[in-house]
């Protein structure tokens, strides 16, 4: 009669009065409590029983017989309860004890089930649930095969899961999860198995679906993006568990590196692979992530250790991390240690066995023994924090603070999850610079200098003085990037502004660094090459320019800031790689040009109307600089003057017209010259004018100054991109008109005033042609492509000399890991931003602080603080830390000494390393890890996995070190793999070492 909740036969009942009294007392005294069981009993049978016991005659005809609830069922086949039954009209409710007594006295009709109902706690009342929830149950793999079951609203979801396992014979070892489907398109995860049916709002008519995890660690509903070499490999590939890459989703190498290190931490990985986390998920912890981080991490680990994937895409995990930690949203680069810190804390809170944290008031040591205080601190820690993360990664250190005023000593013991140890910081750094001498024939020299880390630009110049004998105040330091000055430093600027990868040039000046009002000006000189064609797409018809070569810095007296002087100074400065004009070449060109000179000049005049070329002259506009014919005439006119050693920038290229034609057309062209009309790119008017009629300017031939203040000239030049810089004027100009009786002189290049980016800007010149430069002015030397090809030697311009200091190999600093740990335990004084409140002095004090290790965890994470941030500098330390792969002994660093054999040893072996390559602004993360199953070391670079040798692991990129205590290290369960060249392409295959980061590898895993 197990189905009836009773025995096979009724026992001998007591007297009728006793029966009545016992049942009434139970009904009267029993209170409704959530979760208790009550039973439905047919009202007619119960009334007959009451009448029977009231008679007091056991032989009365009102004997009720066996308990019969047939009137409460719709039919006796399904035993479904009738709808809309009313209490005390159709049935009565009896507490469980009263039901059992009646059942034992009167027995029950055969095959009828006991109508057990649970007490549920509704928001407004507590009541017995008459009609339970009736749901459909099925497996995800076969949604058509469903069974119907009833569950109380007080039943836990775990009961439904067990019922499905029994109905569909699902093994207890199979990991599954439940979904609640209320419509054909909407489903919701039933994540917390400890919640009740009422809590999850499961109602009659809904379907509960069980999903079973695939053998490859994925879920059928997740449809993960798995990297495979071909579709046929999806079921055939079998690799080593854990030897699996992680796809870079976009700057997520920091996350991949941290995940690989945690994945190869044996105790944590086995905890998830054995599904021990399922019973410890904490969904109610306000400090946790409702178990979502733990579940997302478990999915990644199970896929990586299934042995079915080359590479896993951790997109769901990345989304969950960004959801709970907004700093990791998006696809920016982050610190792997920061991600690891968040992940360990999130896993701890999601798996915390303490469901309700109690408040604990911390006590100071107050002279008590360290052993007593440490044990108390650890007990208090476990009262609020108890998880697999605490079991695996948490240790204890002693913190000692001493007040500098009253000498109060405060001792506390605090838990830690990882050790952030500082690196010994050198007070010096090595910089490589190029020194450019004043001697125009001297090639730049590359020096390797040792300068103070916290020094200034003046210190760099002082170090260079020892090698060059040039005073520091006659040097200018600049950062050169893309043929221009990215930054020109002042002597008092910090050296921290210079990165190791910057191209630093130091220029010798004729005088010290210049300020406003100085007798000399500092000119920043760029080399530019003009295009052959005009740039109509930019909204103007100016010629395009491109920077080339190395820029120069020159200090020039203000008295020499004229067109002729600047041209001569620049030509002399470029002597080493710029060939002078050849007089013989100019004579030949002059003879050829004389035949065409008259035709050319006539074309120039007839092709322009009111200072602007008509359509017939469009083809000529396409030439950069003067036309070949004009250029030849310029060179021929230059011959005589070149022989006398005088070389000037062409002041007025329109002076190519003959003097006779100039005189005859003087009246006609004077109005055009007054408006600043130009005939051809690279040419400007040469006609003599009086003080009220200035020469017209040209954008390419001008040297940066505009002689006329007329609005017409300004507006016209603003429309022409090259006209933004004005023309350099001659040293002197006569008053009144004069005839242009001499041919203009040929120029190697033209000069423009520009801004710091090398684009053209308007300049100003005085009436006499001199310039009012500021203390720093940017000048562009513009080259016609043909002239540059003929006279500019690019190979010679790029040559430089290496100083013997460059041949001295740079000795990279190597420090022992033990030195870093000693620095961690060194006494330090608190910073002003983080003072300590002294309870004796009643104020904040800059106390001295000392940290000591008391107890160490099973897995010790050591964070090497390579990124140094101070008030004055930011840098990454590339110091090589010599860390042992085996036998790292902490016995000399532990305050708690081993006193008996029960204490764990303090010797550790390395199990994984997170690497960071690059600098502060950018970089790349990878990892080395030792597989727990075969003992082989692997190198993980996002989705790429390669074998690694132990001698490769120690590099200057090591950032996070994972050590496991030797007594907990398990021997490999399978032999290590042997690299072979006969394996299929989809498996690990041999290759030539070609690691860019200096981590050579003998084999590689090929992925698509």
Coordinates of C-alpha atoms in Angstrom, one line a residue, residues 344-873:
X344 CA 39.5 35.2 -9.6
X345 CA 37.3 37.5 -7.4
X346 CA 34.2 36.8 -9.6
X347 CA 34.7 33.1 -9.5
X348 CA 35.2 33.3 -5.7
X349 CA 32.0 35.2 -5.1
X350 CA 30.0 33.0 -7.6
X351 CA 31.2 29.8 -5.8
X352 CA 31.3 31.1 -2.3
X353 CA 29.9 28.4 0.1
X354 CA 29.0 31.1 2.6
X355 CA 25.5 32.1 1.6
X356 CA 25.0 34.8 4.2
X357 CA 28.1 36.7 5.3
X358 CA 28.2 37.8 8.9
X359 CA 29.7 41.0 10.3
X360 CA 33.1 40.4 12.0
X361 CA 34.9 43.1 13.9
X362 CA 38.6 42.9 13.4
X363 CA 40.9 43.0 16.3
X364 CA 44.4 44.4 16.5
X365 CA 47.2 42.1 17.8
X366 CA 47.7 44.1 21.0
X367 CA 50.8 42.2 21.8
X368 CA 49.4 38.7 21.3
X369 CA 51.5 36.0 19.8
X370 CA 51.6 36.0 16.0
X371 CA 50.4 32.4 15.8
X372 CA 47.3 33.2 17.7
X373 CA 46.5 36.4 15.7
X374 CA 47.1 34.7 12.4
X375 CA 44.8 31.7 13.2
X376 CA 42.1 34.1 14.3
X377 CA 42.4 36.1 11.1
X378 CA 42.2 33.0 8.9
X379 CA 39.2 31.7 10.8
X380 CA 37.5 35.1 10.4
X381 CA 38.3 35.1 6.7
X382 CA 36.8 31.6 6.2
X383 CA 33.6 32.7 8.0
X384 CA 32.9 35.1 5.1
X385 CA 34.9 33.6 2.3
X386 CA 35.0 29.9 1.5
X387 CA 35.4 28.7 -2.0
X388 CA 37.6 26.7 -4.3
X389 CA 39.5 30.0 -5.1
X390 CA 40.3 30.4 -1.3
X391 CA 41.3 26.8 -1.1
X392 CA 43.6 27.1 -4.1
X393 CA 45.0 30.7 -4.3
X394 CA 44.6 32.4 -0.9
X395 CA 47.5 32.9 1.5
X396 CA 48.2 35.1 4.5
X397 CA 50.7 37.9 5.1
X398 CA 51.6 39.9 8.1
X399 CA 51.3 43.7 7.9
X400 CA 53.2 45.8 10.4
X401 CA 52.7 49.6 10.7
X402 CA 54.7 51.8 13.0
X403 CA 53.7 55.4 13.8
X404 CA 56.7 57.8 13.3
X405 CA 55.5 60.0 16.2
X406 CA 54.3 57.8 19.0
X407 CA 55.8 54.6 17.7
X408 CA 52.5 52.7 18.0
X409 CA 52.9 49.3 16.4
X410 CA 49.9 47.9 14.6
X411 CA 50.0 44.3 13.5
X412 CA 47.3 42.7 11.3
X413 CA 47.1 39.5 9.2
X414 CA 45.5 39.9 5.8
X415 CA 44.7 37.3 3.1
X416 CA 46.1 37.7 -0.4
X417 CA 45.3 36.1 -3.8
X418 CA 48.5 36.9 -5.6
X419 CA 51.8 38.7 -4.8
X420 CA 52.6 41.9 -6.7
X421 CA 56.4 42.2 -6.4
X422 CA 58.3 45.2 -7.5
X423 CA 61.3 45.0 -9.8
X424 CA 64.6 46.7 -9.0
X425 CA 64.5 50.0 -10.9
X426 CA 67.7 51.3 -12.5
X427 CA 68.3 55.0 -12.1
X428 CA 69.7 55.2 -15.5
X429 CA 68.6 54.4 -19.0
X430 CA 70.2 54.0 -22.4
X431 CA 69.2 56.3 -25.3
X432 CA 70.3 56.2 -28.9
X433 CA 70.5 59.5 -30.7
X434 CA 71.7 60.9 -34.0
X435 CA 74.0 63.9 -33.7
X436 CA 74.0 66.4 -36.6
X437 CA 77.1 68.7 -36.6
X438 CA 77.3 72.2 -37.9
X439 CA 79.9 71.0 -40.4
X440 CA 77.9 70.6 -43.6
X441 CA 80.3 67.9 -44.8
X442 CA 80.0 65.8 -41.7
X443 CA 77.6 62.9 -41.7
X444 CA 75.2 62.4 -38.8
X445 CA 76.7 60.2 -36.1
X446 CA 74.7 57.7 -34.0
X447 CA 75.6 57.6 -30.3
X448 CA 74.5 55.4 -27.4
X449 CA 74.2 57.5 -24.3
X450 CA 73.6 56.6 -20.6
X451 CA 71.4 59.3 -19.1
X452 CA 69.5 59.6 -15.8
X453 CA 66.0 58.1 -15.8
X454 CA 64.6 61.1 -14.0
X455 CA 66.8 63.6 -15.9
X456 CA 66.0 66.3 -18.4
X457 CA 66.9 67.1 -21.9
X458 CA 69.9 69.1 -20.7
X459 CA 71.3 65.9 -19.1
X460 CA 71.1 64.2 -22.5
X461 CA 73.0 67.1 -24.1
X462 CA 75.6 67.0 -21.3
X463 CA 76.2 63.3 -21.9
X464 CA 76.6 64.0 -25.6
X465 CA 79.1 66.8 -24.8
X466 CA 81.5 64.3 -23.4
X467 CA 81.7 62.7 -26.9
X468 CA 81.5 65.8 -29.1
X469 CA 83.0 68.6 -27.0
X470 CA 80.1 70.8 -28.0
X471 CA 78.6 72.8 -25.1
X472 CA 75.1 71.6 -24.1
X473 CA 73.6 75.0 -24.6
X474 CA 74.5 74.8 -28.3
X475 CA 72.4 71.7 -28.9
X476 CA 68.8 71.3 -29.9
X477 CA 67.0 68.0 -29.4
X478 CA 64.1 66.9 -31.5
X479 CA 61.9 63.8 -32.1
X480 CA 61.7 63.2 -35.9
X481 CA 58.8 61.2 -37.3
X482 CA 57.8 60.8 -40.9
X483 CA 60.2 63.4 -42.3
X484 CA 59.0 66.1 -39.9
X485 CA 59.6 67.3 -36.3
X486 CA 57.1 65.5 -34.1
X487 CA 58.4 67.5 -31.2
X488 CA 61.3 69.9 -30.5
X489 CA 62.3 69.7 -26.8
X490 CA 63.3 72.5 -24.5
X491 CA 66.3 71.9 -22.2
X492 CA 64.2 71.7 -19.1
X493 CA 61.8 69.1 -20.3
X494 CA 61.8 65.6 -18.7
X495 CA 63.5 62.7 -20.5
X496 CA 60.5 60.6 -19.7
X497 CA 58.9 62.2 -22.8
X498 CA 61.3 60.2 -25.0
X499 CA 60.4 56.6 -25.6
X500 CA 63.0 54.0 -26.5
X501 CA 61.6 53.6 -30.0
X502 CA 61.7 57.3 -30.9
X503 CA 64.1 58.7 -33.5
X504 CA 65.9 61.4 -31.5
X505 CA 68.1 63.9 -33.4
X506 CA 70.5 66.3 -31.7
X507 CA 71.5 69.4 -33.8
X508 CA 74.5 71.5 -33.1
X509 CA 73.6 75.2 -33.2
X510 CA 75.8 78.3 -33.7
X511 CA 74.4 79.7 -30.5
X512 CA 72.3 78.5 -27.5
X513 CA 68.7 77.6 -27.4
X514 CA 66.8 80.7 -28.5
X515 CA 64.0 82.6 -26.9
X516 CA 61.7 85.4 -28.2
X517 CA 63.6 88.6 -28.7
X518 CA 66.9 86.9 -29.2
X519 CA 69.3 88.2 -31.9
X520 CA 69.0 84.8 -33.7
X521 CA 66.1 82.7 -34.7
X522 CA 65.8 78.9 -34.9
X523 CA 64.7 77.6 -38.2
X524 CA 63.1 74.1 -38.6
X525 CA 63.8 73.1 -42.2
X526 CA 61.8 70.5 -44.1
X527 CA 62.5 69.0 -47.5
X528 CA 59.6 68.8 -49.8
X529 CA 59.1 67.5 -53.4
X530 CA 56.5 69.1 -55.6
X531 CA 54.2 67.0 -57.7
X532 CA 54.2 67.2 -61.5
X533 CA 50.4 67.8 -61.4
X534 CA 48.1 70.2 -59.7
X535 CA 45.9 68.9 -56.9
X536 CA 42.4 69.9 -58.2
X537 CA 40.7 67.5 -55.8
X538 CA 41.5 69.5 -52.7
X539 CA 39.4 72.5 -53.9
X540 CA 42.4 74.4 -55.2
X541 CA 44.6 74.2 -58.2
X542 CA 47.9 74.2 -56.3
X543 CA 50.7 71.7 -56.7
X544 CA 50.8 68.9 -54.2
X545 CA 53.9 68.4 -52.1
X546 CA 55.4 65.5 -50.1
X547 CA 58.0 65.5 -47.4
X548 CA 61.3 63.5 -47.8
X549 CA 64.7 63.2 -46.1
X550 CA 65.6 64.3 -42.7
X551 CA 64.7 67.8 -41.4
X552 CA 67.3 70.2 -40.1
X553 CA 67.5 72.8 -37.3
X554 CA 69.6 76.0 -37.9
X555 CA 70.1 79.1 -35.8
X556 CA 70.4 82.2 -38.0
X557 CA 71.0 85.8 -37.1
X558 CA 67.9 88.0 -37.7
X559 CA 70.0 90.3 -39.9
X560 CA 70.4 87.5 -42.4
X561 CA 66.7 86.6 -42.7
X562 CA 66.4 87.7 -46.3
X563 CA 65.8 85.8 -49.4
X564 CA 69.3 85.8 -50.8
X565 CA 70.9 85.1 -47.5
X566 CA 68.6 82.2 -46.6
X567 CA 69.1 80.6 -50.0
X568 CA 72.8 80.8 -49.7
X569 CA 72.8 79.5 -46.1
X570 CA 70.6 76.5 -47.1
X571 CA 72.6 75.7 -50.2
X572 CA 75.8 75.7 -48.1
X573 CA 74.1 73.5 -45.4
X574 CA 73.2 70.9 -48.0
X575 CA 76.6 70.8 -49.7
X576 CA 77.3 67.2 -48.7
X577 CA 74.4 65.7 -50.7
X578 CA 73.3 68.5 -53.1
X579 CA 75.4 69.0 -56.2
X580 CA 76.0 72.6 -57.2
X581 CA 74.9 73.8 -60.6
X582 CA 77.3 73.0 -63.4
X583 CA 78.3 76.1 -65.5
X584 CA 79.0 74.0 -68.6
X585 CA 75.5 72.4 -68.4
X586 CA 74.0 75.8 -68.2
X587 CA 75.8 77.0 -71.3
X588 CA 74.5 74.1 -73.4
X589 CA 71.1 74.6 -72.1
X590 CA 71.3 78.4 -72.9
X591 CA 72.2 77.7 -76.6
X592 CA 69.2 75.4 -77.0
X593 CA 67.0 77.8 -75.2
X594 CA 67.8 80.9 -77.3
X595 CA 66.0 79.4 -80.3
X596 CA 62.8 78.9 -78.5
X597 CA 62.9 81.8 -76.1
X598 CA 61.0 84.3 -78.3
X599 CA 58.3 81.7 -79.1
X600 CA 57.9 80.8 -75.4
X601 CA 57.6 84.3 -74.2
X602 CA 55.0 85.2 -76.9
X603 CA 53.0 82.1 -75.7
X604 CA 53.3 83.3 -72.1
X605 CA 51.8 86.7 -72.9
X606 CA 49.1 85.5 -75.3
X607 CA 48.0 82.7 -73.0
X608 CA 47.0 84.9 -70.1
X609 CA 44.0 87.2 -69.8
X610 CA 43.8 89.6 -66.9
X611 CA 46.4 87.6 -65.0
X612 CA 44.6 84.2 -65.3
X613 CA 45.3 81.6 -68.0
X614 CA 42.6 80.7 -70.4
X615 CA 41.6 77.2 -71.4
X616 CA 44.3 77.0 -74.1
X617 CA 46.9 77.2 -71.4
X618 CA 45.6 74.3 -69.3
X619 CA 48.2 71.9 -70.5
X620 CA 51.0 74.2 -69.4
X621 CA 49.5 74.3 -65.9
X622 CA 50.1 70.6 -65.5
X623 CA 53.9 71.1 -65.3
X624 CA 55.3 71.5 -61.9
X625 CA 57.6 74.5 -61.6
X626 CA 58.9 76.3 -64.7
X627 CA 58.5 74.6 -68.1
X628 CA 61.5 72.9 -69.5
X629 CA 62.2 75.7 -72.0
X630 CA 61.9 78.3 -69.3
X631 CA 64.1 76.2 -67.1
X632 CA 66.8 75.9 -69.8
X633 CA 66.7 79.7 -70.2
X634 CA 67.0 80.2 -66.5
X635 CA 70.0 77.9 -66.4
X636 CA 71.7 79.7 -69.4
X637 CA 71.1 83.0 -67.7
X638 CA 72.7 81.6 -64.6
X639 CA 76.0 80.7 -66.2
X640 CA 77.8 84.0 -65.9
X641 CA 76.6 84.7 -62.4
X642 CA 77.5 81.2 -61.2
X643 CA 81.1 81.7 -62.4
X644 CA 81.4 84.6 -60.0
X645 CA 80.2 82.4 -57.1
X646 CA 76.9 84.1 -56.6
X647 CA 73.8 81.9 -56.4
X648 CA 70.4 83.2 -55.5
X649 CA 66.8 82.1 -55.4
X650 CA 65.0 83.4 -58.5
X651 CA 63.3 86.5 -57.3
X652 CA 60.9 86.9 -60.3
X653 CA 60.5 84.1 -62.7
X654 CA 58.4 86.0 -65.1
X655 CA 61.6 88.0 -65.8
X656 CA 62.2 85.4 -68.5
X657 CA 60.8 87.9 -71.0
X658 CA 63.3 89.9 -72.9
X659 CA 64.1 93.4 -71.7
X660 CA 63.0 94.8 -75.1
X661 CA 59.6 93.1 -74.9
X662 CA 59.3 94.1 -71.3
X663 CA 59.9 97.8 -72.2
X664 CA 57.4 97.7 -75.0
X665 CA 54.7 96.0 -72.9
X666 CA 55.5 97.8 -69.7
X667 CA 52.4 100.0 -69.9
X668 CA 50.1 97.0 -70.6
X669 CA 51.5 94.7 -68.0
X670 CA 51.9 97.2 -65.1
X671 CA 48.2 96.9 -64.2
X672 CA 48.5 93.1 -64.2
X673 CA 51.6 93.3 -62.0
X674 CA 49.8 95.5 -59.6
X675 CA 47.1 92.9 -59.0
X676 CA 49.7 90.2 -58.5
X677 CA 48.8 88.2 -61.5
X678 CA 50.8 85.1 -62.2
X679 CA 51.4 83.4 -65.6
X680 CA 52.6 79.9 -64.7
X681 CA 53.3 77.9 -61.6
X682 CA 56.8 78.7 -60.5
X683 CA 56.9 82.1 -62.2
X684 CA 56.2 85.7 -60.9
X685 CA 56.4 89.1 -62.4
X686 CA 59.9 90.7 -62.8
X687 CA 58.9 94.1 -64.2
X688 CA 60.3 97.0 -62.3
X689 CA 57.9 98.9 -60.2
X690 CA 57.8 101.9 -58.0
X691 CA 57.1 101.9 -54.3
X692 CA 53.3 101.7 -54.9
X693 CA 53.5 98.9 -57.5
X694 CA 54.8 95.7 -55.8
X695 CA 56.0 92.6 -57.6
X696 CA 53.4 89.8 -58.0
X697 CA 54.1 86.7 -56.0
X698 CA 53.9 83.0 -56.8
X699 CA 53.2 80.3 -54.3
X700 CA 56.0 77.9 -55.2
X701 CA 58.7 80.5 -56.0
X702 CA 57.9 82.6 -53.0
X703 CA 60.0 82.3 -49.8
X704 CA 57.3 83.0 -47.3
X705 CA 56.7 86.8 -47.3
X706 CA 54.0 88.8 -49.0
X707 CA 55.2 92.3 -50.1
X708 CA 51.9 93.9 -50.8
X709 CA 49.0 94.3 -48.4
X710 CA 46.4 94.6 -51.1
X711 CA 43.2 92.6 -50.5
X712 CA 43.1 91.5 -54.1
X713 CA 46.4 89.7 -53.7
X714 CA 45.5 88.1 -50.4
X715 CA 42.2 86.8 -51.7
X716 CA 43.7 85.4 -54.8
X717 CA 46.5 83.6 -52.9
X718 CA 44.1 82.1 -50.4
X719 CA 42.4 80.4 -53.3
X720 CA 45.7 79.0 -54.5
X721 CA 47.1 76.5 -52.0
X722 CA 50.7 77.2 -52.8
X723 CA 50.1 80.9 -52.5
X724 CA 49.7 80.6 -48.8
X725 CA 53.4 81.3 -48.4
X726 CA 54.7 84.5 -49.9
X727 CA 57.7 85.2 -52.0
X728 CA 61.1 86.1 -50.5
X729 CA 62.1 89.5 -51.8
X730 CA 65.5 90.8 -52.8
X731 CA 67.7 92.5 -50.3
X732 CA 67.1 95.9 -51.9
X733 CA 64.7 97.3 -54.4
X734 CA 65.1 100.6 -56.2
X735 CA 62.6 103.3 -55.9
X736 CA 60.8 104.1 -59.1
X737 CA 60.7 102.1 -62.3
X738 CA 63.8 100.4 -63.8
X739 CA 64.4 98.1 -66.7
X740 CA 65.0 94.4 -66.2
X741 CA 68.2 94.2 -68.2
X742 CA 69.6 91.0 -66.6
X743 CA 68.3 87.5 -66.9
X744 CA 67.3 86.0 -63.5
X745 CA 69.6 83.5 -61.8
X746 CA 68.9 79.8 -61.8
X747 CA 67.7 78.3 -58.5
X748 CA 68.1 74.7 -57.1
X749 CA 65.1 75.0 -54.9
X750 CA 62.5 77.5 -53.6
X751 CA 61.7 78.4 -50.0
X752 CA 58.4 78.5 -48.2
X753 CA 57.2 79.4 -44.8
X754 CA 55.1 76.5 -43.4
X755 CA 53.6 75.3 -40.2
X756 CA 54.9 72.5 -38.0
X757 CA 53.2 69.8 -40.2
X758 CA 55.0 71.0 -43.3
X759 CA 51.9 72.5 -45.0
X760 CA 52.0 75.9 -46.5
X761 CA 51.1 79.0 -44.5
X762 CA 51.2 82.8 -45.2
X763 CA 54.3 84.7 -44.2
X764 CA 55.0 88.4 -43.9
X765 CA 58.0 90.4 -45.0
X766 CA 59.1 93.9 -44.5
X767 CA 59.4 96.4 -47.3
X768 CA 63.1 95.7 -47.7
X769 CA 62.5 92.0 -48.1
X770 CA 63.6 90.8 -44.7
X771 CA 61.4 88.6 -42.4
X772 CA 60.1 89.1 -39.0
X773 CA 60.6 85.5 -37.8
X774 CA 59.5 84.3 -34.3
X775 CA 62.0 82.4 -32.1
X776 CA 61.0 79.2 -33.9
X777 CA 60.0 79.2 -37.6
X778 CA 59.2 76.3 -39.9
X779 CA 60.7 76.6 -43.4
X780 CA 60.2 74.2 -46.4
X781 CA 62.8 73.8 -49.1
X782 CA 60.7 72.9 -52.2
X783 CA 62.3 70.8 -54.9
X784 CA 61.1 70.4 -58.5
X785 CA 61.2 66.7 -59.2
X786 CA 63.6 67.1 -62.1
X787 CA 65.9 69.3 -60.1
X788 CA 65.8 66.9 -57.2
X789 CA 66.6 63.9 -59.4
X790 CA 69.5 65.8 -61.0
X791 CA 71.1 67.5 -58.0
X792 CA 69.9 65.8 -54.8
X793 CA 71.8 62.6 -53.8
X794 CA 69.4 60.7 -51.7
X795 CA 71.8 57.8 -50.9
X796 CA 74.4 60.3 -49.6
X797 CA 71.7 62.2 -47.6
X798 CA 70.7 59.0 -45.7
X799 CA 74.3 58.0 -44.7
X800 CA 75.4 58.2 -41.1
X801 CA 78.3 57.0 -39.0
X802 CA 78.1 54.7 -36.0
X803 CA 80.0 55.9 -33.0
X804 CA 82.1 53.2 -31.2
X805 CA 79.6 53.4 -28.3
X806 CA 77.1 51.7 -30.6
X807 CA 79.4 48.6 -30.8
X808 CA 79.4 48.0 -27.1
X809 CA 76.7 45.4 -26.5
X810 CA 73.9 46.6 -24.3
X811 CA 74.1 44.5 -21.1
X812 CA 70.5 43.7 -20.1
X813 CA 69.9 43.7 -16.4
X814 CA 69.1 40.3 -14.9
X815 CA 67.7 40.1 -11.4
X816 CA 66.8 37.1 -9.4
X817 CA 63.1 36.5 -8.5
X818 CA 64.3 36.2 -4.8
X819 CA 65.5 39.8 -5.1
X820 CA 62.0 40.9 -6.1
X821 CA 60.5 39.1 -3.2
X822 CA 63.0 40.7 -0.8
X823 CA 61.9 44.1 -2.1
X824 CA 58.3 43.1 -1.5
X825 CA 59.2 42.5 2.2
X826 CA 61.3 45.7 2.6
X827 CA 60.2 48.5 5.0
X828 CA 58.6 51.4 3.2
X829 CA 57.0 54.7 4.1
X830 CA 53.4 55.3 3.2
X831 CA 52.8 58.0 0.5
X832 CA 51.0 61.2 1.3
X833 CA 48.0 60.0 -0.7
X834 CA 47.6 57.0 1.5
X835 CA 48.3 57.8 5.2
X836 CA 47.5 55.6 8.2
X837 CA 45.2 56.8 11.0
X838 CA 47.1 56.3 14.3
X839 CA 44.7 55.4 17.1
X840 CA 47.1 56.8 19.7
X841 CA 47.9 60.1 18.0
X842 CA 44.3 60.4 16.7
X843 CA 45.4 61.6 13.3
X844 CA 46.7 60.4 10.0
X845 CA 50.4 59.6 9.9
X846 CA 52.9 58.6 7.2
X847 CA 53.8 55.4 9.0
X848 CA 56.4 52.8 8.0
X849 CA 54.9 49.6 6.6
X850 CA 56.4 46.2 6.3
X851 CA 54.8 43.1 4.7
X852 CA 55.9 39.6 5.6
X853 CA 54.7 36.3 4.2
X854 CA 53.0 34.1 6.8
X855 CA 51.4 31.2 4.9
X856 CA 51.3 30.4 1.2
X857 CA 48.6 28.8 -0.9
X858 CA 48.7 25.6 -3.0
X859 CA 49.0 27.7 -6.2
X860 CA 51.0 30.9 -5.8
X861 CA 50.6 33.7 -8.4
X862 CA 53.5 36.2 -8.6
X863 CA 52.8 39.4 -10.5
X864 CA 56.0 41.2 -11.7
X865 CA 55.2 44.9 -11.6
X866 CA 56.7 45.8 -14.9
X867 CA 54.6 48.9 -15.4
X868 CA 56.0 51.8 -13.3
X869 CA 53.8 54.8 -12.7
X870 CA 55.1 57.8 -10.8
X871 CA 54.3 61.5 -10.6
X872 CA 57.0 62.2 -13.1
X873 CA 57.3 59.2 -15.4

